[in-house]
Amino acid sequence: MVSFIARRILVSVLILIAASFIMYNLAAIAGNPLQDLQSSNSPNRDQLIAARTAAQHLDVIPPLRWGLWITGVGKCVIGQCDLGTTFSNQPVAQLLPQAVGSTIQLVTFSFILAIIFGIGLGVVTALRVYSGFDYSITLVSFFLYSLPSFLMAVLLKSFIALDYNNFLVDPKIPPVNLVVIAVIVGLVIQLIVGGVLRRRLIVGAISAVVTAGMLLLMQATGWFTDPSLGPVFVILFSAGIGLAMVTLLAGTKNRRAWLVAGINVLIAIICYFALQGLLNISSGGTIFILAVVTVLVGLASGFFVGGHDRGLMMRIGALTAFLSAGVIMLDRFMRSWIDYTQNYVSRPIATVGSQTPGLTGDFWINGIDTYTHLLLPTISLLLISFASYTRYSRSGMLEVLDQDYVRTARAKGLPERTVIVRHALRNMLIPIATLVATDIGALLGGAIITERVFAISGMGSLFNSGLSITDVNPVMGYFLVIAITAIAFNFLADLAYSALDPRVRVR
């Protein structure tokens, strides 16, 4: 394995060097880097041209200029990165971390959510193949996949941000809209439940009535302007998380799994009431420490109660504890919403930028501000990536379910949950690992358009500004991040193969 890793690192470095040479020369000959100065009427135009030529080595042909640039990149090994300067004499090595931070913050949430929801829905549609739910998800995924990212971003700004901000001024749902929303929710839920027509109609009708009732209750209590989950829903959601973890990972007949999940749900409920004072004065460091302690408590409960299957019990404990803590965090963020909307912004769902300029709030206010600014661009990237993951996971699961070892597992009498989760799902994830590795680079590149629409100062703006005036150094800084990310994730995909498929061995 050490030999394999060393070879892959060497090959990756060679690929990066060759690709950077091609990219640098293409960017350098894409335009005239002195055009803005040559067309200027400034009396010191010649001095400005000479200064830029000397600073950017424009009197050197592009291949040799690339040699100077790659030498500066090589200094990163000893901690002295020199990625050149922009035309405004700003070091690219200082501009890049801020731009990368904004883009990574934007892409990370959409990337993780796209994988979770895409694979989850793909698996469910494969298990419900040729049902109404399968056809509906297929139609929606193909529709989303065909939409360009800029159109998705514009639609979200128009129909979510602007309309929802207007709604918050006087949060009253018209009767027609209430009926439409209830009917849509009923139709979606009856598709998910499936079964005979009578059962689906009953479930759909009940879901529609419950939805309408909940919306009327939320409107009457002013929930849209002052939201919170409250103790009742925190308890219900935590219990639901424990139930889901036990059902998916161990099965409902495993008593130790119920005990581990119950312990962690009980601890979460106790902490909800006991730690409110600490949460009110929390910082990012405090939340991180609490998160680590939460996971450790979940692991410890699984270890001591797990018996002969400690590994599985520890996973159930850690996931139950972490997700239940997430519900408590969500409730605390929601209770800061009214303070944020009344004292910091008038229209909370932002359409431009990644943060409110000059905001001086606490941890919760800053978290809500980040959420409101990243909500729409994250959804825009999420919907496009989600569609491809849904289609790939559906086709992969259908292929795996037809394999002999799956039929053998069923013939041995294993529970369907065990067949799907422990046999089929793991093998279905092998091609998905390749898709994830290639998609991360495409997602970072596609974020350029999304950043432009939402006016986010990330790598996209750095790339666009550099390319428009043939400023090669910021363009190559953008390329360096994309290339290293793509190579690193492809390397991780190779390692994931050996973890997912024991037949894969490195010789």
Short mmCIF file of C-alpha atoms in Angstrom, two decimals:
data_model
loop_
_atom_site.label_atom_id
_atom_site.label_comp_id
_atom_site.label_asym_id
_atom_site.label_seq_id
_atom_site.Cartn_x
_atom_site.Cartn_y
_atom_site.Cartn_z
CA MET A 1 0.00 0.00 0.00
CA VAL A 2 2.89 2.38 0.76
CA SER A 3 4.34 1.69 -2.67
CA PHE A 4 0.94 2.26 -4.29
CA ILE A 5 0.45 5.59 -2.48
CA ALA A 6 3.96 6.75 -3.41
CA ARG A 7 3.42 5.92 -7.08
CA ARG A 8 0.05 7.68 -7.15
CA ILE A 9 1.51 10.81 -5.54
CA LEU A 10 4.35 10.86 -8.08
CA VAL A 11 1.97 10.42 -11.02
CA SER A 12 -0.37 13.07 -9.61
CA VAL A 13 2.48 15.58 -9.32
CA LEU A 14 3.54 14.91 -12.93
CA ILE A 15 -0.06 15.33 -14.13
CA LEU A 16 -0.37 18.58 -12.19
CA ILE A 17 2.84 19.96 -13.68
CA ALA A 18 1.85 19.05 -17.26
CA ALA A 19 -1.68 20.41 -16.87
CA SER A 20 -0.41 23.66 -15.32
CA PHE A 21 1.97 24.17 -18.26
CA ILE A 22 -0.87 23.85 -20.77
CA MET A 23 -3.23 26.02 -18.73
CA TYR A 24 -0.65 28.76 -18.14
CA ASN A 25 0.20 29.09 -21.80
CA LEU A 26 -3.45 29.09 -22.88
CA ALA A 27 -4.29 31.79 -20.33
CA ALA A 28 -1.24 33.85 -21.29
CA ILE A 29 -2.10 33.98 -25.00
CA ALA A 30 -5.83 34.50 -24.42
CA GLY A 31 -5.54 38.29 -24.64
CA ASN A 32 -3.35 41.34 -24.30
CA PRO A 33 -2.36 41.93 -20.65
CA LEU A 34 -1.41 45.56 -21.45
CA GLN A 35 -4.56 46.50 -23.31
CA ASP A 36 -6.08 48.62 -20.53
CA LEU A 37 -2.85 50.62 -20.13
CA GLN A 38 -2.22 51.02 -23.87
CA SER A 39 -5.68 52.53 -24.35
CA SER A 40 -5.27 54.84 -21.35
CA ASN A 41 -4.78 58.60 -21.64
CA SER A 42 -2.73 58.78 -18.45
CA PRO A 43 0.38 60.98 -18.79
CA ASN A 44 2.54 58.29 -17.14
CA ARG A 45 1.20 55.51 -19.34
CA ASP A 46 4.64 54.38 -20.50
CA GLN A 47 5.89 54.12 -16.93
CA LEU A 48 2.83 52.08 -15.94
CA ILE A 49 3.35 49.73 -18.89
CA ALA A 50 7.01 49.29 -18.01
CA ALA A 51 6.19 48.65 -14.34
CA ARG A 52 3.58 45.98 -15.18
CA THR A 53 5.88 44.36 -17.71
CA ALA A 54 8.65 44.11 -15.12
CA ALA A 55 6.38 42.94 -12.29
CA GLN A 56 4.61 40.28 -14.35
CA HIS A 57 7.62 39.29 -16.51
CA LEU A 58 5.64 40.07 -19.65
CA ASP A 59 8.87 40.48 -21.63
CA VAL A 60 9.46 36.72 -21.16
CA ILE A 61 7.74 34.23 -23.46
CA PRO A 62 4.88 32.27 -21.76
CA PRO A 63 6.68 28.87 -21.52
CA LEU A 64 9.62 30.43 -19.67
CA ARG A 65 7.26 32.59 -17.61
CA TRP A 66 5.54 29.37 -16.54
CA GLY A 67 8.92 28.14 -15.31
CA LEU A 68 9.17 31.16 -13.02
CA TRP A 69 5.62 30.54 -11.75
CA ILE A 70 6.09 26.82 -11.09
CA THR A 71 9.29 27.63 -9.17
CA GLY A 72 7.25 29.85 -6.85
CA VAL A 73 4.68 27.05 -6.44
CA GLY A 74 7.48 24.65 -5.53
CA LYS A 75 8.43 26.91 -2.63
CA CYS A 76 5.15 25.90 -0.96
CA VAL A 77 6.95 22.73 0.11
CA ILE A 78 9.10 24.82 2.47
CA GLY A 79 6.22 27.11 3.47
CA GLN A 80 7.18 30.07 1.26
CA CYS A 81 4.48 30.01 -1.44
CA ASP A 82 4.93 32.54 -4.22
CA LEU A 83 1.97 32.40 -6.62
CA GLY A 84 2.75 35.78 -8.12
CA THR A 85 0.82 39.03 -7.85
CA THR A 86 -2.21 40.47 -9.59
CA PHE A 87 -2.10 43.55 -11.80
CA SER A 88 -3.00 45.56 -8.70
CA ASN A 89 0.10 44.17 -6.92
CA GLN A 90 -1.89 41.97 -4.51
CA PRO A 91 -0.21 38.62 -3.74
CA VAL A 92 -2.30 35.74 -5.05
CA ALA A 93 -1.21 33.62 -2.08
CA GLN A 94 -3.07 36.08 0.19
CA LEU A 95 -6.16 36.42 -2.00
CA LEU A 96 -6.60 32.69 -2.58
CA PRO A 97 -7.39 31.54 1.01
CA GLN A 98 -10.29 33.99 1.35
CA ALA A 99 -11.67 33.09 -2.08
CA VAL A 100 -11.26 29.37 -1.44
CA GLY A 101 -12.99 29.70 1.94
CA SER A 102 -16.09 31.30 0.40
CA THR A 103 -16.31 28.73 -2.38
CA ILE A 104 -15.64 25.71 -0.15
CA GLN A 105 -18.27 26.95 2.30
CA LEU A 106 -20.75 27.18 -0.56
CA VAL A 107 -19.88 23.88 -2.23
CA THR A 108 -19.46 21.71 0.88
CA PHE A 109 -23.07 21.87 2.06
CA SER A 110 -24.52 21.32 -1.40
CA PHE A 111 -22.08 18.47 -2.10
CA ILE A 112 -22.84 16.58 1.13
CA LEU A 113 -26.60 17.10 0.86
CA ALA A 114 -26.60 16.05 -2.81
CA ILE A 115 -24.84 12.79 -1.92
CA ILE A 116 -27.14 12.01 1.02
CA PHE A 117 -30.44 12.86 -0.67
CA GLY A 118 -29.42 11.65 -4.12
CA ILE A 119 -28.22 8.23 -3.00
CA GLY A 120 -31.08 7.84 -0.53
CA LEU A 121 -33.78 8.61 -3.09
CA GLY A 122 -32.00 6.54 -5.73
CA VAL A 123 -32.02 3.49 -3.45
CA VAL A 124 -35.69 3.98 -2.54
CA THR A 125 -36.73 4.35 -6.19
CA ALA A 126 -34.83 1.17 -7.05
CA LEU A 127 -36.65 -0.70 -4.30
CA ARG A 128 -39.96 0.75 -5.56
CA VAL A 129 -39.10 0.37 -9.23
CA TYR A 130 -41.83 1.18 -11.79
CA SER A 131 -44.08 2.58 -9.07
CA GLY A 132 -45.64 6.03 -9.09
CA PHE A 133 -42.93 7.23 -6.73
CA ASP A 134 -40.22 5.93 -9.07
CA TYR A 135 -41.74 7.64 -12.11
CA SER A 136 -42.19 10.91 -10.20
CA ILE A 137 -38.60 11.03 -8.95
CA THR A 138 -37.34 10.08 -12.40
CA LEU A 139 -39.31 12.92 -14.00
CA VAL A 140 -38.12 15.47 -11.44
CA SER A 141 -34.47 14.36 -11.62
CA PHE A 142 -34.36 14.53 -15.43
CA PHE A 143 -36.01 17.96 -15.31
CA LEU A 144 -33.48 19.28 -12.79
CA TYR A 145 -30.57 17.68 -14.65
CA SER A 146 -31.53 19.50 -17.85
CA LEU A 147 -31.73 22.95 -16.25
CA PRO A 148 -28.62 25.18 -16.57
CA SER A 149 -27.21 26.39 -13.27
CA PHE A 150 -27.69 30.09 -14.00
CA LEU A 151 -31.40 29.58 -14.76
CA MET A 152 -31.86 27.63 -11.54
CA ALA A 153 -30.19 30.45 -9.60
CA VAL A 154 -32.36 33.14 -11.18
CA LEU A 155 -35.56 31.16 -10.54
CA LEU A 156 -34.62 30.69 -6.89
CA LYS A 157 -33.96 34.40 -6.45
CA SER A 158 -37.28 35.31 -8.00
CA PHE A 159 -39.62 32.72 -6.51
CA ILE A 160 -38.06 31.99 -3.13
CA ALA A 161 -36.08 34.99 -1.91
CA LEU A 162 -38.26 37.82 -3.16
CA ASP A 163 -41.60 36.11 -2.58
CA TYR A 164 -40.71 34.74 0.84
CA ASN A 165 -39.32 38.07 2.03
CA ASN A 166 -42.56 39.71 0.94
CA PHE A 167 -44.52 36.99 2.74
CA LEU A 168 -42.69 37.66 6.02
CA VAL A 169 -43.91 41.26 6.03
CA ASP A 170 -47.45 39.95 6.65
CA PRO A 171 -47.26 36.13 7.05
CA LYS A 172 -50.77 35.11 6.10
CA ILE A 173 -51.41 32.18 3.76
CA PRO A 174 -54.32 32.76 1.33
CA PRO A 175 -56.92 29.96 1.36
CA VAL A 176 -56.18 28.99 -2.24
CA ASN A 177 -52.45 28.65 -1.53
CA LEU A 178 -53.23 26.67 1.61
CA VAL A 179 -55.30 24.16 -0.35
CA VAL A 180 -52.68 23.85 -3.11
CA ILE A 181 -49.85 23.23 -0.62
CA ALA A 182 -51.91 20.64 1.29
CA VAL A 183 -52.86 18.79 -1.90
CA ILE A 184 -49.26 18.73 -3.15
CA VAL A 185 -47.98 17.38 0.18
CA GLY A 186 -50.74 14.73 0.17
CA LEU A 187 -49.83 13.64 -3.35
CA VAL A 188 -46.13 13.39 -2.52
CA ILE A 189 -46.69 11.38 0.67
CA GLN A 190 -49.11 8.94 -0.97
CA LEU A 191 -46.50 8.32 -3.67
CA ILE A 192 -43.87 7.59 -1.02
CA VAL A 193 -46.14 5.25 0.96
CA GLY A 194 -47.42 3.36 -2.09
CA GLY A 195 -49.62 0.31 -1.85
CA VAL A 196 -53.15 -0.20 -3.13
CA LEU A 197 -55.20 2.74 -4.34
CA ARG A 198 -57.49 2.83 -1.28
CA ARG A 199 -54.55 2.98 1.11
CA ARG A 200 -52.86 5.71 -0.91
CA LEU A 201 -56.02 7.82 -1.02
CA ILE A 202 -56.48 7.56 2.75
CA VAL A 203 -52.86 8.41 3.47
CA GLY A 204 -52.91 11.31 0.99
CA ALA A 205 -56.12 12.75 2.46
CA ILE A 206 -54.86 12.49 6.03
CA SER A 207 -51.54 14.08 5.05
CA ALA A 208 -53.28 16.96 3.29
CA VAL A 209 -55.55 17.65 6.27
CA VAL A 210 -52.65 17.49 8.74
CA THR A 211 -50.56 19.81 6.55
CA ALA A 212 -53.34 22.37 6.28
CA GLY A 213 -53.92 22.19 10.04
CA MET A 214 -50.21 22.65 10.81
CA LEU A 215 -49.95 25.66 8.50
CA LEU A 216 -53.01 27.28 10.09
CA LEU A 217 -51.57 26.64 13.56
CA MET A 218 -48.19 28.11 12.56
CA GLN A 219 -49.93 31.16 11.12
CA ALA A 220 -52.09 31.65 14.22
CA THR A 221 -49.15 31.38 16.64
CA GLY A 222 -46.83 33.63 14.61
CA TRP A 223 -44.39 30.80 14.02
CA PHE A 224 -43.14 32.21 10.69
CA THR A 225 -41.76 35.33 12.38
CA ASP A 226 -40.75 33.72 15.68
CA PRO A 227 -39.99 30.04 14.95
CA SER A 228 -38.79 27.32 17.32
CA LEU A 229 -39.19 23.58 17.77
CA GLY A 230 -39.89 23.65 21.49
CA PRO A 231 -39.51 20.77 23.97
CA VAL A 232 -42.28 18.64 22.45
CA PHE A 233 -40.85 18.53 18.92
CA VAL A 234 -37.26 18.21 20.16
CA ILE A 235 -38.32 15.10 22.10
CA LEU A 236 -40.32 13.72 19.15
CA PHE A 237 -37.55 14.33 16.62
CA SER A 238 -34.88 12.84 18.91
CA ALA A 239 -37.01 9.74 19.47
CA GLY A 240 -37.60 9.51 15.72
CA ILE A 241 -33.85 9.66 15.07
CA GLY A 242 -33.26 6.83 17.55
CA LEU A 243 -35.99 4.76 15.92
CA ALA A 244 -34.54 5.38 12.45
CA MET A 245 -30.99 4.42 13.47
CA VAL A 246 -32.14 1.19 15.10
CA THR A 247 -34.39 0.25 12.18
CA LEU A 248 -31.79 0.95 9.48
CA LEU A 249 -28.65 -0.38 11.14
CA ALA A 250 -29.70 -3.18 13.49
CA GLY A 251 -33.35 -4.08 12.98
CA THR A 252 -36.25 -3.65 15.36
CA LYS A 253 -35.62 -6.99 17.15
CA ASN A 254 -32.19 -6.03 18.49
CA ARG A 255 -32.71 -5.16 22.15
CA ARG A 256 -29.22 -3.83 22.69
CA ALA A 257 -29.69 -1.40 19.79
CA TRP A 258 -32.90 -0.11 21.37
CA LEU A 259 -31.08 0.32 24.68
CA VAL A 260 -28.17 2.24 23.14
CA ALA A 261 -30.46 4.50 21.12
CA GLY A 262 -32.73 5.07 24.12
CA ILE A 263 -29.79 6.05 26.35
CA ASN A 264 -28.57 8.62 23.85
CA VAL A 265 -32.04 10.05 23.21
CA LEU A 266 -32.57 10.38 26.97
CA ILE A 267 -29.20 12.12 27.38
CA ALA A 268 -30.07 14.49 24.54
CA ILE A 269 -33.41 15.42 26.12
CA ILE A 270 -31.76 16.04 29.50
CA CYS A 271 -29.07 18.19 27.86
CA TYR A 272 -31.74 20.20 26.03
CA PHE A 273 -33.08 21.46 29.34
CA ALA A 274 -29.79 21.53 31.26
CA LEU A 275 -27.53 23.29 28.75
CA GLN A 276 -29.74 26.18 27.58
CA GLY A 277 -27.76 28.65 29.67
CA LEU A 278 -24.47 27.43 28.20
CA LEU A 279 -25.85 27.56 24.66
CA ASN A 280 -26.92 31.18 25.11
CA ILE A 281 -23.30 32.24 25.64
CA SER A 282 -21.68 29.69 23.33
CA SER A 283 -18.99 30.39 20.77
CA GLY A 284 -17.77 28.28 17.86
CA GLY A 285 -15.15 26.65 20.09
CA THR A 286 -17.73 25.74 22.71
CA ILE A 287 -19.99 24.14 20.10
CA PHE A 288 -17.07 22.15 18.68
CA ILE A 289 -16.15 20.83 22.13
CA LEU A 290 -19.79 19.90 22.79
CA ALA A 291 -19.95 18.10 19.43
CA VAL A 292 -16.83 16.06 20.24
CA VAL A 293 -18.17 15.18 23.69
CA THR A 294 -21.51 14.19 22.15
CA VAL A 295 -19.89 11.75 19.73
CA LEU A 296 -17.67 10.32 22.48
CA VAL A 297 -20.70 9.74 24.73
CA GLY A 298 -22.47 7.95 21.88
CA LEU A 299 -19.43 5.78 21.20
CA ALA A 300 -19.00 5.00 24.90
CA SER A 301 -22.64 3.98 25.33
CA GLY A 302 -22.37 1.63 22.37
CA PHE A 303 -19.09 0.18 23.66
CA PHE A 304 -20.31 -0.61 27.17
CA VAL A 305 -23.79 -1.82 26.17
CA GLY A 306 -22.93 -3.36 22.80
CA GLY A 307 -21.97 -6.82 23.95
CA HIS A 308 -20.63 -9.02 21.15
CA ASP A 309 -21.48 -6.48 18.41
CA ARG A 310 -19.82 -3.38 19.84
CA GLY A 311 -18.90 -1.88 16.47
CA LEU A 312 -22.51 -1.70 15.31
CA MET A 313 -23.75 -0.43 18.68
CA MET A 314 -21.08 2.29 18.73
CA ARG A 315 -22.18 3.51 15.30
CA ILE A 316 -25.81 3.59 16.42
CA GLY A 317 -24.88 5.45 19.60
CA ALA A 318 -22.68 8.03 17.86
CA LEU A 319 -25.17 8.75 15.08
CA THR A 320 -28.13 8.97 17.45
CA ALA A 321 -26.26 11.29 19.80
CA PHE A 322 -24.89 13.52 17.04
CA LEU A 323 -28.17 13.88 15.13
CA SER A 324 -30.16 14.48 18.32
CA ALA A 325 -27.69 17.19 19.26
CA GLY A 326 -28.25 18.63 15.80
CA VAL A 327 -31.96 18.94 16.57
CA ILE A 328 -31.12 20.90 19.74
CA MET A 329 -28.80 23.17 17.75
CA LEU A 330 -31.50 23.74 15.15
CA ASP A 331 -33.97 24.76 17.86
CA ARG A 332 -31.47 27.25 19.30
CA PHE A 333 -30.77 28.78 15.90
CA MET A 334 -34.49 29.10 15.20
CA ARG A 335 -35.06 30.94 18.48
CA SER A 336 -32.53 33.58 17.35
CA TRP A 337 -34.45 34.22 14.12
CA ILE A 338 -36.70 36.97 15.50
CA ASP A 339 -33.70 38.82 16.93
CA TYR A 340 -31.93 38.58 13.57
CA THR A 341 -34.90 39.84 11.52
CA GLN A 342 -35.82 42.67 13.88
CA ASN A 343 -32.40 44.04 14.81
CA TYR A 344 -30.05 43.18 11.95
CA VAL A 345 -31.87 42.81 8.59
CA SER A 346 -35.29 43.68 7.22
CA ARG A 347 -35.36 41.11 4.39
CA PRO A 348 -33.69 37.97 5.77
CA ILE A 349 -33.34 35.76 2.67
CA ALA A 350 -30.34 37.34 0.96
CA THR A 351 -29.83 37.36 -2.80
CA VAL A 352 -26.27 38.73 -2.98
CA GLY A 353 -23.04 38.23 -1.07
CA SER A 354 -21.94 35.64 1.47
CA GLN A 355 -22.53 37.71 4.61
CA THR A 356 -24.08 40.96 5.80
CA PRO A 357 -21.41 43.72 5.83
CA GLY A 358 -20.59 44.98 9.31
CA LEU A 359 -22.64 42.37 11.15
CA THR A 360 -21.67 42.22 14.85
CA GLY A 361 -23.85 39.51 16.36
CA ASP A 362 -23.14 36.47 18.51
CA PHE A 363 -22.49 32.93 17.30
CA TRP A 364 -26.18 32.27 16.62
CA ILE A 365 -26.79 35.53 14.74
CA ASN A 366 -23.71 34.99 12.56
CA GLY A 367 -24.78 31.41 11.91
CA ILE A 368 -28.24 32.51 10.76
CA ASP A 369 -26.66 35.21 8.58
CA THR A 370 -24.42 32.64 6.90
CA TYR A 371 -27.41 30.35 6.41
CA THR A 372 -29.60 33.04 4.82
CA HIS A 373 -26.83 34.05 2.42
CA LEU A 374 -25.82 30.54 1.39
CA LEU A 375 -29.34 29.08 1.24
CA LEU A 376 -30.18 29.90 -2.37
CA PRO A 377 -26.76 29.20 -3.98
CA THR A 378 -26.56 25.93 -2.02
CA ILE A 379 -30.00 24.85 -3.24
CA SER A 380 -29.02 25.81 -6.79
CA LEU A 381 -25.93 23.59 -6.77
CA LEU A 382 -27.71 20.88 -4.75
CA LEU A 383 -30.59 20.36 -7.18
CA ILE A 384 -28.31 19.93 -10.18
CA SER A 385 -25.91 17.47 -8.47
CA PHE A 386 -28.76 15.67 -6.71
CA ALA A 387 -30.30 14.64 -10.04
CA SER A 388 -27.19 12.81 -11.27
CA TYR A 389 -26.65 10.97 -7.97
CA THR A 390 -30.28 9.83 -7.98
CA ARG A 391 -30.02 8.33 -11.45
CA TYR A 392 -26.66 6.64 -10.87
CA SER A 393 -27.64 5.17 -7.50
CA ARG A 394 -30.96 3.90 -8.86
CA SER A 395 -29.36 2.13 -11.82
CA GLY A 396 -26.54 0.80 -9.64
CA MET A 397 -28.93 -0.61 -7.05
CA LEU A 398 -31.10 -2.26 -9.72
CA GLU A 399 -28.01 -3.92 -11.18
CA VAL A 400 -26.82 -5.14 -7.78
CA LEU A 401 -30.24 -6.51 -6.80
CA ASP A 402 -30.09 -8.86 -9.80
CA GLN A 403 -26.78 -10.39 -8.71
CA ASP A 404 -26.53 -13.99 -7.52
CA TYR A 405 -25.19 -13.15 -4.05
CA VAL A 406 -28.26 -10.98 -3.33
CA ARG A 407 -30.60 -13.81 -4.31
CA THR A 408 -28.52 -16.19 -2.19
CA ALA A 409 -28.75 -13.86 0.81
CA ARG A 410 -32.53 -13.75 0.45
CA ALA A 411 -32.72 -17.52 0.01
CA LYS A 412 -30.80 -17.96 3.28
CA GLY A 413 -33.63 -16.13 5.02
CA LEU A 414 -31.78 -12.94 5.90
CA PRO A 415 -34.02 -9.95 6.70
CA GLU A 416 -34.62 -7.60 3.79
CA ARG A 417 -32.97 -4.77 5.71
CA THR A 418 -29.77 -6.81 6.05
CA VAL A 419 -29.83 -7.77 2.37
CA ILE A 420 -30.20 -4.15 1.27
CA VAL A 421 -27.94 -2.37 3.76
CA ARG A 422 -25.12 -4.89 4.25
CA HIS A 423 -25.02 -6.64 0.87
CA ALA A 424 -26.53 -4.52 -1.90
CA LEU A 425 -25.82 -0.96 -0.73
CA ARG A 426 -22.12 -1.47 -0.16
CA ASN A 427 -21.54 -2.83 -3.65
CA MET A 428 -23.75 -0.16 -5.21
CA LEU A 429 -21.49 2.51 -3.70
CA ILE A 430 -18.43 1.37 -5.69
CA PRO A 431 -19.30 3.24 -8.94
CA ILE A 432 -20.69 6.13 -6.88
CA ALA A 433 -17.19 6.61 -5.42
CA THR A 434 -15.92 7.36 -8.92
CA LEU A 435 -18.79 9.76 -9.56
CA VAL A 436 -18.12 11.64 -6.31
CA ALA A 437 -14.43 12.01 -7.19
CA THR A 438 -15.13 13.46 -10.62
CA ASP A 439 -18.11 15.53 -9.51
CA ILE A 440 -16.24 17.56 -6.88
CA GLY A 441 -14.06 19.20 -9.53
CA ALA A 442 -17.05 19.88 -11.77
CA LEU A 443 -18.98 21.29 -8.81
CA LEU A 444 -16.17 23.68 -7.92
CA GLY A 445 -15.94 24.77 -11.54
CA GLY A 446 -19.70 25.15 -11.90
CA ALA A 447 -19.78 27.34 -8.79
CA ILE A 448 -18.31 30.14 -10.94
CA ILE A 449 -21.71 30.81 -12.50
CA THR A 450 -23.56 30.51 -9.21
CA GLU A 451 -21.11 32.87 -7.50
CA ARG A 452 -21.59 35.37 -10.32
CA VAL A 453 -25.39 35.30 -10.04
CA PHE A 454 -25.35 35.69 -6.25
CA ALA A 455 -22.39 38.11 -6.16
CA ILE A 456 -20.27 35.89 -3.90
CA SER A 457 -16.57 36.80 -3.78
CA GLY A 458 -15.14 33.34 -4.19
CA MET A 459 -12.81 31.61 -6.60
CA GLY A 460 -15.24 32.29 -9.43
CA SER A 461 -14.84 36.06 -9.18
CA LEU A 462 -11.07 35.63 -8.85
CA PHE A 463 -11.01 33.55 -12.04
CA ASN A 464 -13.37 35.82 -14.00
CA SER A 465 -11.57 39.02 -13.10
CA GLY A 466 -8.21 37.52 -13.96
CA LEU A 467 -9.30 36.00 -17.26
CA SER A 468 -11.09 39.15 -18.45
CA ILE A 469 -7.86 41.20 -18.32
CA THR A 470 -5.44 38.32 -19.02
CA ASP A 471 -4.06 38.43 -15.49
CA VAL A 472 -2.60 34.93 -15.47
CA ASN A 473 -1.58 34.58 -11.83
CA PRO A 474 -5.08 34.61 -10.24
CA VAL A 475 -6.31 32.31 -13.03
CA MET A 476 -3.53 29.85 -12.20
CA GLY A 477 -4.33 30.14 -8.51
CA TYR A 478 -7.88 29.03 -9.31
CA PHE A 479 -6.57 26.22 -11.51
CA LEU A 480 -4.20 25.05 -8.78
CA VAL A 481 -7.03 24.62 -6.27
CA ILE A 482 -9.31 22.83 -8.77
CA ALA A 483 -6.56 20.52 -10.03
CA ILE A 484 -5.29 19.54 -6.57
CA THR A 485 -8.85 18.92 -5.36
CA ALA A 486 -9.71 16.75 -8.36
CA ILE A 487 -6.50 14.73 -8.09
CA ALA A 488 -6.88 14.28 -4.33
CA PHE A 489 -10.46 13.07 -4.58
CA ASN A 490 -9.61 10.63 -7.37
CA PHE A 491 -6.85 9.28 -5.15
CA LEU A 492 -9.33 8.91 -2.28
CA ALA A 493 -11.73 7.13 -4.65
CA ASP A 494 -9.06 4.52 -5.36
CA LEU A 495 -8.62 3.97 -1.64
CA ALA A 496 -12.38 3.75 -1.19
CA TYR A 497 -12.50 0.87 -3.69
CA SER A 498 -10.43 -1.33 -1.37
CA ALA A 499 -12.68 -0.45 1.57
CA LEU A 500 -15.92 -1.12 -0.33
CA ASP A 501 -14.80 -4.13 -2.37
CA PRO A 502 -12.54 -6.70 -0.65
CA ARG A 503 -11.77 -8.20 -4.07
CA VAL A 504 -9.70 -5.14 -4.90
CA ARG A 505 -6.10 -5.70 -3.86
CA VAL A 506 -2.97 -3.69 -4.62
CA ARG A 507 -0.13 -5.85 -5.95
#
